[in-house]
Coordinates of C-alpha atoms and ligand atoms in Angstrom, one line a residue:
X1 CA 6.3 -38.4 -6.8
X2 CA 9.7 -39.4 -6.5
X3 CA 10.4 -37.9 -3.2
X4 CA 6.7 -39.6 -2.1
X5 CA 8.1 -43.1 -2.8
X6 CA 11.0 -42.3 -1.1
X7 CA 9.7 -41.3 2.2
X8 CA 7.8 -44.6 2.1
X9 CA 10.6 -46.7 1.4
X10 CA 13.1 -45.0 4.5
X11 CA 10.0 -45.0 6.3
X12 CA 10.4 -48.8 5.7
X13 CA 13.7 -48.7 7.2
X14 CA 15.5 -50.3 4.1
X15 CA 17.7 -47.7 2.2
X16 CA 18.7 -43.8 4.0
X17 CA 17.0 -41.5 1.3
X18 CA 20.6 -39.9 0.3
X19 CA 21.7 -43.7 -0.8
X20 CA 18.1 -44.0 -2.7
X21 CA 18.8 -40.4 -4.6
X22 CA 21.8 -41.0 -5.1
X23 CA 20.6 -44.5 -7.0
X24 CA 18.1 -42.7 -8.6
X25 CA 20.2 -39.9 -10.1
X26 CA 23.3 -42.5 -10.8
X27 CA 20.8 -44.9 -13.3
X28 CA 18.7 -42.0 -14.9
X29 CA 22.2 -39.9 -15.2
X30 CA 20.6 -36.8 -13.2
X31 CA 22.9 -34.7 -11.7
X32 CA 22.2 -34.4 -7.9
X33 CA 20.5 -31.8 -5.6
X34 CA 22.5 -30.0 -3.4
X35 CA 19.9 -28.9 -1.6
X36 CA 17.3 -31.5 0.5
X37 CA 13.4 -31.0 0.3
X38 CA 12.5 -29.6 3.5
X39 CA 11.6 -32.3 5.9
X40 CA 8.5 -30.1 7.5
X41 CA 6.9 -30.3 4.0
X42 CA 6.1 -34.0 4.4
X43 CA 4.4 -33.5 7.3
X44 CA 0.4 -32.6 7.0
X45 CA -0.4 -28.6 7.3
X46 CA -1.1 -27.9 11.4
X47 CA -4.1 -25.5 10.6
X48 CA -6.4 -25.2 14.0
X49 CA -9.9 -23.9 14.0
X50 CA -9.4 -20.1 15.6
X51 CA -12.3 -17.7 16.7
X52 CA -9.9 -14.4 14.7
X53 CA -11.2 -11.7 16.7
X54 CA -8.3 -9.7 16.8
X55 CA -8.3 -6.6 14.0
X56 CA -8.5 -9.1 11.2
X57 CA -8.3 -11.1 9.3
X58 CA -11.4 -12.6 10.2
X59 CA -13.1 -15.9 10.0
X60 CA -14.3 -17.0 6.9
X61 CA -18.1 -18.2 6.5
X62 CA -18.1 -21.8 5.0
X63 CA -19.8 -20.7 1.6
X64 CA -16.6 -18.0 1.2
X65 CA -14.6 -21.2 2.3
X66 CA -16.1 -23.5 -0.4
X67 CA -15.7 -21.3 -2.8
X68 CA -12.0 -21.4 -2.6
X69 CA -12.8 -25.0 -3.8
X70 CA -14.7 -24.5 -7.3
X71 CA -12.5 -25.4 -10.0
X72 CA -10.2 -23.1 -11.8
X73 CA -11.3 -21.1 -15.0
X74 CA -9.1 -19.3 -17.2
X75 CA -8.5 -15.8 -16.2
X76 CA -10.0 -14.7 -19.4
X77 CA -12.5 -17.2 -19.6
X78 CA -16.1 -15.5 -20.4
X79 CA -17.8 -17.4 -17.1
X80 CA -14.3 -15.9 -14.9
X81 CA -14.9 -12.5 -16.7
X82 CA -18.8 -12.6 -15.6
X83 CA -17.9 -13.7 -12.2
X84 CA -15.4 -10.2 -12.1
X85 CA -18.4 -8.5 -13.7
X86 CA -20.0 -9.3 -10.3
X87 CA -17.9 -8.7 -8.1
X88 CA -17.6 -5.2 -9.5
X89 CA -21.5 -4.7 -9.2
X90 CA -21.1 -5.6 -6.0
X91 CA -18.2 -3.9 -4.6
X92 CA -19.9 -0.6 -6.4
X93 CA -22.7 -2.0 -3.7
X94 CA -20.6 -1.3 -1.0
X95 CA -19.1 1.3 -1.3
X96 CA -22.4 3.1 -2.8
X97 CA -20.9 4.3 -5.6
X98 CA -21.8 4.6 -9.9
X99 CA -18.4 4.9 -10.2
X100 CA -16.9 3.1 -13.3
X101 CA -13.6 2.5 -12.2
X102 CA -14.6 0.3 -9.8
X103 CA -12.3 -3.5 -9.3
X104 CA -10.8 -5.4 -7.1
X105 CA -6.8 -5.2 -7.3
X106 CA -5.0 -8.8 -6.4
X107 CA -3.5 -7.9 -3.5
X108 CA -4.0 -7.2 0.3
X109 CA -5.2 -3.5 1.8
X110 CA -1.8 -2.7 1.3
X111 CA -1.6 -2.8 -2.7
X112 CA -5.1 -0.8 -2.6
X113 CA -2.9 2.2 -0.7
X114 CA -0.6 1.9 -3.3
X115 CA -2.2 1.6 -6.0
X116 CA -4.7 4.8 -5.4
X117 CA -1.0 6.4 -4.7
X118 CA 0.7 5.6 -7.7
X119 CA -2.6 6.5 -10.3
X120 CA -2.5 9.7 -8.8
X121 CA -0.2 11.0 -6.9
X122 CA 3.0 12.1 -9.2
X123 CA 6.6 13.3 -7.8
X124 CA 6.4 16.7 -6.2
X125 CA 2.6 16.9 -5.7
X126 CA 1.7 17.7 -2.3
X127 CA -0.3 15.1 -0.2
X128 CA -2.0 16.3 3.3
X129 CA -2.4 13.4 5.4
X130 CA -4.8 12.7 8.4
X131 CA -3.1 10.6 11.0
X132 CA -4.4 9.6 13.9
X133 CA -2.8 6.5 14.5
X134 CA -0.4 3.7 12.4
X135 CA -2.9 3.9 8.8
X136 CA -2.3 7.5 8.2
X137 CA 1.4 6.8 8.9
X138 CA 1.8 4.2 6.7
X139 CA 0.3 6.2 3.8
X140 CA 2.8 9.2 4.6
X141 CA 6.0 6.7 4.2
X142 CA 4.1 5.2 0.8
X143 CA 3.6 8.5 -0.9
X144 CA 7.2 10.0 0.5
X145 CA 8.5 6.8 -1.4
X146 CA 6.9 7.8 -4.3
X147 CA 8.3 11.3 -4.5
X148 CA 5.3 13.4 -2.9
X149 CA 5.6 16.4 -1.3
X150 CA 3.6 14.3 2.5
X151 CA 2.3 16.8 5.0
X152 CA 0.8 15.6 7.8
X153 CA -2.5 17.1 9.9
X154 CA -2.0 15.1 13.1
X155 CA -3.9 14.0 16.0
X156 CA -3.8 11.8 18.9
X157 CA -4.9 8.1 18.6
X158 CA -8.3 7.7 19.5
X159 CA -9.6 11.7 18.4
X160 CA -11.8 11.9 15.0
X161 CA -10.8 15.4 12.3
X162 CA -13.3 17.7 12.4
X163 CA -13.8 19.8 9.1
X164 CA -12.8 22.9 10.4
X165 CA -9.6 21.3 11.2
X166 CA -9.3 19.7 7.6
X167 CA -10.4 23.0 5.5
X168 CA -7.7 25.1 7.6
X169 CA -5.0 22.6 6.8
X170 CA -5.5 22.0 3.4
X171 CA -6.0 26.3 3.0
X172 CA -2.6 26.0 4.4
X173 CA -0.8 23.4 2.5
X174 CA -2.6 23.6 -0.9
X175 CA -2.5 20.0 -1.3
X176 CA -3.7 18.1 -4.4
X177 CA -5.1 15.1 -2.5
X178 CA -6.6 15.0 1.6
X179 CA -6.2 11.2 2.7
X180 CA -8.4 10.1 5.7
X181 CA -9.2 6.8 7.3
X182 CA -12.7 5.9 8.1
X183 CA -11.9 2.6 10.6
X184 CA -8.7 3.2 12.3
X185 CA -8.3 -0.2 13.5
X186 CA -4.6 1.0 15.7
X187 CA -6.8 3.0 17.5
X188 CA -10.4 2.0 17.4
X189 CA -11.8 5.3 16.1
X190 CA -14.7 5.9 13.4
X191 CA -14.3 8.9 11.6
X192 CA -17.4 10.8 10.5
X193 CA -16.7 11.6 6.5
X194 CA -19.9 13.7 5.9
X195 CA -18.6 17.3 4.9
X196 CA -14.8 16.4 3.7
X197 CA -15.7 15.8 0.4
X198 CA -17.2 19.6 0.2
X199 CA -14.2 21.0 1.9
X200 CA -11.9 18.8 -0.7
X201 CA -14.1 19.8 -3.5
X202 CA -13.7 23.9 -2.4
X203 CA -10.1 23.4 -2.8
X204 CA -9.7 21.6 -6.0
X205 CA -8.5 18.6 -3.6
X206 CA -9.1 15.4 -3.9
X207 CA -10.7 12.8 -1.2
X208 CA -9.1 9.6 -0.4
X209 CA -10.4 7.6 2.0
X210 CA -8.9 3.8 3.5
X211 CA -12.1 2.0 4.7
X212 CA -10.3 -1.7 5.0
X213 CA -11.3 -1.6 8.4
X214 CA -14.8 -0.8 8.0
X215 CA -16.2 -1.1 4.8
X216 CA -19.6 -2.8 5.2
X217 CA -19.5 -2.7 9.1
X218 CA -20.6 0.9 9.0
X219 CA -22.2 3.1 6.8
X220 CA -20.5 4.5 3.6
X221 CA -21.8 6.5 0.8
X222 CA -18.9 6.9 -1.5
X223 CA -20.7 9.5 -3.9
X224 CA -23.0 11.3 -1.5
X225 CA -19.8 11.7 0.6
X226 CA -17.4 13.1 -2.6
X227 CA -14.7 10.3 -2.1
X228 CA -12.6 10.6 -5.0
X229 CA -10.6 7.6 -3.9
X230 CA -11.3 4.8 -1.8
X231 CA -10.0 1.0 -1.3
X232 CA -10.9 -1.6 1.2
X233 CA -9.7 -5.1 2.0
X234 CA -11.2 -8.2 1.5
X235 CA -10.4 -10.0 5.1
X236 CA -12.6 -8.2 7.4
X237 CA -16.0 -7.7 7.2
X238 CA -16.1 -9.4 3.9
X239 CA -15.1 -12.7 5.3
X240 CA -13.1 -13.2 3.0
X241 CA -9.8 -14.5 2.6
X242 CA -6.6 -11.8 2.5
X243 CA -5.8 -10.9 -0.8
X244 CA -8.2 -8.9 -2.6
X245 CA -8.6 -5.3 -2.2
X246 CA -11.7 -3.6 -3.6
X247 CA -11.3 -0.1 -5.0
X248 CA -12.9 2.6 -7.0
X249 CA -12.3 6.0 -8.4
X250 CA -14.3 8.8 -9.0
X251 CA -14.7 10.6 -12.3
X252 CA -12.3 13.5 -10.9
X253 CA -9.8 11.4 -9.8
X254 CA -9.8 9.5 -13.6
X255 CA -9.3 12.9 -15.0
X256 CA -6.3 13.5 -12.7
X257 CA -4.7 9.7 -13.7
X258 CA -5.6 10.9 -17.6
X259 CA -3.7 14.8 -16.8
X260 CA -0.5 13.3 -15.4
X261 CA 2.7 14.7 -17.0
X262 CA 4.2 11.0 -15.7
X263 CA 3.7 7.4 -16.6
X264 CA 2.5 5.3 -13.6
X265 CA 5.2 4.0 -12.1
X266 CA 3.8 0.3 -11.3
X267 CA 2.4 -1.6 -14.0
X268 CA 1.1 -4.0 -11.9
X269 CA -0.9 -1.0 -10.2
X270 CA -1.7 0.8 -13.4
X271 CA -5.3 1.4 -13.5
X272 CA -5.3 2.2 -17.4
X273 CA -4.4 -1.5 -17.8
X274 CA -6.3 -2.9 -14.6
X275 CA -9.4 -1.4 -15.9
X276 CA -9.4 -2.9 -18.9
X277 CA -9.1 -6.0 -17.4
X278 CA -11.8 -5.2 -15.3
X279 CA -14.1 -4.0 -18.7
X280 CA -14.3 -0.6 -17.5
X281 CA -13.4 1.0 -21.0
X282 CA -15.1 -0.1 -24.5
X283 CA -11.8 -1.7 -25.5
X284 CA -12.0 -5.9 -25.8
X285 CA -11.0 -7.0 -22.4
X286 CA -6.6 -7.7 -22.5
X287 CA -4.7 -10.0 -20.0
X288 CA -2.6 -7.7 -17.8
X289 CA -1.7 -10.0 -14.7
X290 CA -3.5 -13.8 -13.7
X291 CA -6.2 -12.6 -12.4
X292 CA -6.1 -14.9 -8.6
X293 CA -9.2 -16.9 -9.9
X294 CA -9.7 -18.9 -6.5
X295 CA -9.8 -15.5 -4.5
X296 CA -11.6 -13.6 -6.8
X297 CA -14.6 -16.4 -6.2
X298 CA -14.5 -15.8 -2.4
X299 CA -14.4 -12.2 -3.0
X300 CA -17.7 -12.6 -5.2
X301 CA -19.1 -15.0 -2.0
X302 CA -18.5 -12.5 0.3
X303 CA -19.9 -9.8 -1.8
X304 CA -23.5 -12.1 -2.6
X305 CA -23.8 -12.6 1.5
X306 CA -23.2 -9.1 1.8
X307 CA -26.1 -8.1 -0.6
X308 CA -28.1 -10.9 0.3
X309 CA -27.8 -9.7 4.1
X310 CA -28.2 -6.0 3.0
X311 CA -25.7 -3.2 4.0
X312 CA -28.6 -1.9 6.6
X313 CA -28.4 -5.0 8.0
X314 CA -25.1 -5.7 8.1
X315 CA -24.3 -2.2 9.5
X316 CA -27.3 -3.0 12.2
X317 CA -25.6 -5.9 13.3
X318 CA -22.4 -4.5 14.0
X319 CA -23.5 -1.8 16.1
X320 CA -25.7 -3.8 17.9
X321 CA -22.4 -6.3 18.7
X322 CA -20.1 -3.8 19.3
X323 CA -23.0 -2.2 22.0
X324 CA -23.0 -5.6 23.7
X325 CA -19.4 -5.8 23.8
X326 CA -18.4 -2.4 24.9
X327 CA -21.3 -2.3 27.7
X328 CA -20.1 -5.9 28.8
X329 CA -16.1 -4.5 29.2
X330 CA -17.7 -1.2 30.8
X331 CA -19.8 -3.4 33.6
X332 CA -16.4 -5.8 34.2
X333 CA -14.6 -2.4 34.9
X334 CA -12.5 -2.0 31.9
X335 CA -12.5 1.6 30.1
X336 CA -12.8 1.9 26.9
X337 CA -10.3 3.6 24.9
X338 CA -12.3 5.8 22.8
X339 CA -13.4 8.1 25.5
X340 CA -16.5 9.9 22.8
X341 CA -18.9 6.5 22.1
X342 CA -20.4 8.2 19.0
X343 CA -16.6 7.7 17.2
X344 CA -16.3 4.2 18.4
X345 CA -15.8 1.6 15.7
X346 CA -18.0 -1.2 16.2
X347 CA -15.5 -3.5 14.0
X348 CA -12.8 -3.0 16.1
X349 CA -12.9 -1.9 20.2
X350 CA -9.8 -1.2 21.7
X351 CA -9.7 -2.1 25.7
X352 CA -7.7 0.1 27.7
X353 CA -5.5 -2.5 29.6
X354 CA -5.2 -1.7 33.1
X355 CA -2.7 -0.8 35.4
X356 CA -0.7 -3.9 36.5
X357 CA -1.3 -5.9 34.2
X358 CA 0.5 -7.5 30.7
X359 CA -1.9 -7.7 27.6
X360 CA 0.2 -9.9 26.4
X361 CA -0.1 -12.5 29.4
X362 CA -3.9 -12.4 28.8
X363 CA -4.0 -13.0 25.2
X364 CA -1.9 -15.7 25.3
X365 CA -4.2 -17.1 27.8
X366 CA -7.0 -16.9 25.8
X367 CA -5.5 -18.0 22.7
X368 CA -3.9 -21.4 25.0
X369 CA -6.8 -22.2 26.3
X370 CA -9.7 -20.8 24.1
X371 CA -8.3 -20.7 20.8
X372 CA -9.7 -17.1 20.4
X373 CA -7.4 -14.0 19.2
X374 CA -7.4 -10.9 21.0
X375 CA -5.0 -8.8 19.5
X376 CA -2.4 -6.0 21.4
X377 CA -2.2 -2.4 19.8
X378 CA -0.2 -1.3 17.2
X379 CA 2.0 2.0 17.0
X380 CA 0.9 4.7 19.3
X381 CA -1.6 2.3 21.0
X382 CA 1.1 -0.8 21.2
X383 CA 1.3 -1.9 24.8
X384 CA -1.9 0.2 25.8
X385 CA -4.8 -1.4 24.8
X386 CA -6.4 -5.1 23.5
X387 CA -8.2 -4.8 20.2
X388 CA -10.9 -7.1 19.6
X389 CA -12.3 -7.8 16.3
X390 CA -16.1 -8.7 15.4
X391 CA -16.2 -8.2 11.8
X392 CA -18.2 -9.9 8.9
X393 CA -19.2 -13.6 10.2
X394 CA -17.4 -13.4 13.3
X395 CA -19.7 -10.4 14.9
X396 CA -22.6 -12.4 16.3
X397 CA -23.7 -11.9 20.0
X398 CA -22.9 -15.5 20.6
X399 CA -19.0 -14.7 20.0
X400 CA -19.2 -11.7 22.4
X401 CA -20.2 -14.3 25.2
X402 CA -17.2 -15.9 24.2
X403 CA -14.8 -13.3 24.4
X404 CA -16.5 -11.8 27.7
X405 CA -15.8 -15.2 29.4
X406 CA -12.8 -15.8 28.0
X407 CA -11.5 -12.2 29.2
X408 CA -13.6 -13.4 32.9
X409 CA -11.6 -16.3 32.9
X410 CA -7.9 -14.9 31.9
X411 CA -8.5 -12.0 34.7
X412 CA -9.5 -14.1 37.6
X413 CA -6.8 -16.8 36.6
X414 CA -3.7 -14.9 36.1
X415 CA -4.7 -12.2 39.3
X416 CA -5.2 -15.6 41.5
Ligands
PMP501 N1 -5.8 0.0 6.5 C1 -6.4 -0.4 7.6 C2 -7.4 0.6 8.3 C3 -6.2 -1.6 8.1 O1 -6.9 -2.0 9.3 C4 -5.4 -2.5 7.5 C5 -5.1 -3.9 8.0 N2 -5.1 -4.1 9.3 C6 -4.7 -2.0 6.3 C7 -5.0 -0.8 5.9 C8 -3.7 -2.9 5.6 O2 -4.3 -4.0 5.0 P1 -3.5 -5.4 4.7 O3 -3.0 -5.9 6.0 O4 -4.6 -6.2 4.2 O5 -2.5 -5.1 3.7

C-alpha cells in the first residue's frame, strides 16, 4: 500500500522515493529498510500465450485455467475434502486401479519419485533400476541418497526391456523393488509393462512404475499389470498446472511401508499421515500439510475432462496425433528416433536432428517467430534430437499443422 502510493507520487516527479521513506519511517518512528523492493515487481507480469509442445508442461484447457480462479476453501473444509474425495476417484480412474492408497501428493513428478522412495525403500535394501535414458537415472541418484543398495539394468536411449531381460536381472540382484518407466520422455520410448508385474511378483519384488509422461496418453492398467507403485504428474496430459503428482500404492507395497524396521524419513512424504489426510484409513481426517487448494481444483478439472472424454478416447486421440506427426516428419525427410514404431510414445516424439544442423537454431526460430516450444534432448539424447510434445489439450491435429509448418518454415529459412 505504502510502496503503491509511493510509486505514484515519484512517478509524479515530486519527492525521490528514498526522501518519501525516509519521511515516512522518520514520523511513524519505523526503523528503515535496508533493502529496496525490487523495481521489476512494480512492473505488470510479462506472461505470453505459448503453444508448450515441448515435453511438458503443457497448455492448460481454459476450464483447468478457471478453476485456478474459484475461491479458496479451507483445507479441511468438508466441500475441499469432497473435492479431494474426487480427485482420488478419479486418479484411481486413471491409473485403473481399486487401490486405497490412492492421492495426489502437493508437489511436481519429482516429489511422487520420492515419495514412493522414501515409503518403501529403507537403507540397505536393494533397488534394480531400468534406465534407458535421464528418468531411470534420476531415480538411481534419489534412492542412493536415501541409503539403497541402486543397481542398475541398463539400456540405450530409445530400446524398450524385455521381460526376459528384467526376470534375469532381478534373479541376479535379488532386489526388493524393480523400477521402470512407462513414457520416457528423454528418449521418446513407450515401454510395454504387460508381464513385469508377474516376473516382480515371482521374485517377491515389487513394481514401480513413473508414468508422468504418459499417464492418460496411453493405456495403463495399474492392477491388471501388478504395479505395486506408481506416480504421475499433473502437467502433461492432464492439462493441468505443475504441482500435483497423483500416486497410488498397492496392497503389497502398504504391507512393505507397515513392515519397515525404520520411520519414514520425510514427513512431508509420509504416506501414513498423507493418507489420512486423503481419508484412506477410518481414522477422522487430520491436517498434515495445507493442502494447495487452488491446484488441487485444477487437478479435479483435469481429472472430470479426462473422465468426461474417456481414457479410450483420450488414448485414441493421442495415437492418432502422434501418427500424423511422425508420418508428416517421415515425408519431410526427418528420421525418427525410435527406430521400432510399436515403442513410440505418442506424448512425446523425439526428431533425430540431422546432420549440419543446430536444434537449437531452429527452436529458437520457432519459438521467435511462432511462439511454439520445441524442446532439445535431455541426457543421453541432449544435442541429438527435438522432442515435441502433444499431450492432454495441446494434441489436436490442428497443432500438428502448426508444428509441421513451423518446422517447414525454420528449415527452409535458416538453410537459405
Ligand atoms: N518422470 C518423467 C518421465 C518425466 O517426463 C518428468 C518430467 N519431465 C518427471 C519424471 C519429473 O517431473 P517434474 O518435472 O514434474 O518434477
Amino acid at each position: 500500500m505504502f510502496t503503491q502510493r509511493v510509486t505514484k507520487i515519484t512517478s509524479w516527479g515530486r519527492l525521490g522515493y528514498q526522501q518519501l521513506r525516509s519521511i515516512f519511517c522518520t514520523s511513524f518512528n519505523l526503523q528503515t529498510c535496508n533493502i529496496d523492493p525490487p523495481p521489476g515487481l512494480f512492473e505488470p507480469m510479462n506472461v505470453p500465450h505459448k503453444l508448450l509442445t515441448g515435453p511438458g508442461p503443457s497448455n492448460s484447457p481454459p476450464r483447468v485455467l478457471a478453476a485456478s480462479a474459484l475461491p479458496l476453501l479451507g483445507h479441511m473444509h468438508p466441500e475441499f475434502l469432497k473435492i479431494m474425495d474426487d480427485i482420488k476417484l478419479g486418479m484411481q480412474y486413471a491409473f485403473q486401479t481399486k487401490n486405497n492408497l490412492t492421492l495426489a501428493i502437493s508437489g511436481t513428478g519429482h516429489a511422487g519419485m520420492e515419495a514412493a522412495l522414501v515409503n518403501i525403500v529403507e537403507p540397505g535394501d536393494v533397488l534394480l533400476v531400468g534406465s534407458n535414458g535421464i528418468w531411470g537415472q534420476r531415480l538411481a541418484s534419489l534412492a542412493e541418497r536415501i541409503g539403497a543398495d541402486v543397481r542398475v539394468l541398463k539400456k540405450p536411449a530409445g530400446e524398450v526391456f524385455t521381460t526376459q531381460e528384467v526376470s534375469q536381472s532381478i534373479q541376479e540382484h535379488k532386489p526388493c523393488v524393480f523400477f521402470i518407466t512407462q513414457g520416457e520422455s528423454s528418449s521418446g520410448i513407450h515401454q510395454p509393462l504387460e508381464g513385469f508385474g508377474d516376473v516382480c511378483k515371482k521374485h517377491d519384488c515389487l513394481l514401480f512404475v513413473d508414468s508422468v509422461a504418459s499417464l492418460g496418453g496411453v493405456p495403463m492398467f495399474a492392477d491388471d499389470w501388478g504395479i505395486d507403485v506408481i506416480y504421475s504428474g499433473s502437467q502433461k496430459v492432464l492439462g493441468c498446472p505443475p504441482g500435483t503428482a497423483p500416486i497410488s500404492f498397492s496392497q503389497k507395497a502398504c504391507d512393505k511401508l507397515a513392515s519397515r524396521k525404520t520411520k519414514v524419513p520425510s514427513y512431508y512424504f509420509d504416506m501414513n499421515e498423507l493418507g489420512n489426510y486423503w481419508g484412506a484409513d477410518d481414522q477422522p481426517r487430520r491436517y498434515h500439510h495445507t493442502g494447495p487448494i487452488s491446484s488441487f481444483y485444477t487437478l479435479r478439472e483435469g481429472l472430470a475432462m479426462l473422465a468426461e472424454e474417456s481414457l479410450e478416447n483420450c488414448w485414441t486421440r493421442h495415437s492418432k496425433c502422434a501418427l500424423q506427426l511422425h508420418n508428416q516428419l517421415e515425408n519431410m525427410g526427418f528420421e525418427l528416433f525410435v527406430k521400432d514404431k510399436a515403442v513410440r510414445l505418442p506424448t512425446v516424439t523425439t526428431v533425430k536432428v540431422p546432420d549440419g544442423v543446430n536444434w537449437k537454431d531452429i527452436a529458437d526460430f520457432i519459438m521467435k517467430n511462432y511462439k511454439i516450444e520445441i524442446s532439445g534432448g535431455l541426457g543421453d539424447t541432449t544435442g541429438k534430437v527435438w522432442r515435441i510434445g502433444l499431450m492432454g489439450y495441446n494434441c489436436t491435429e490442428e497443432n500438428v499443422s502448426r508444428i509441421i509448418e513451423a518446422l517447414n518454415n525454420a528449415l527452409s529459412t535458416l538453410s537459405k
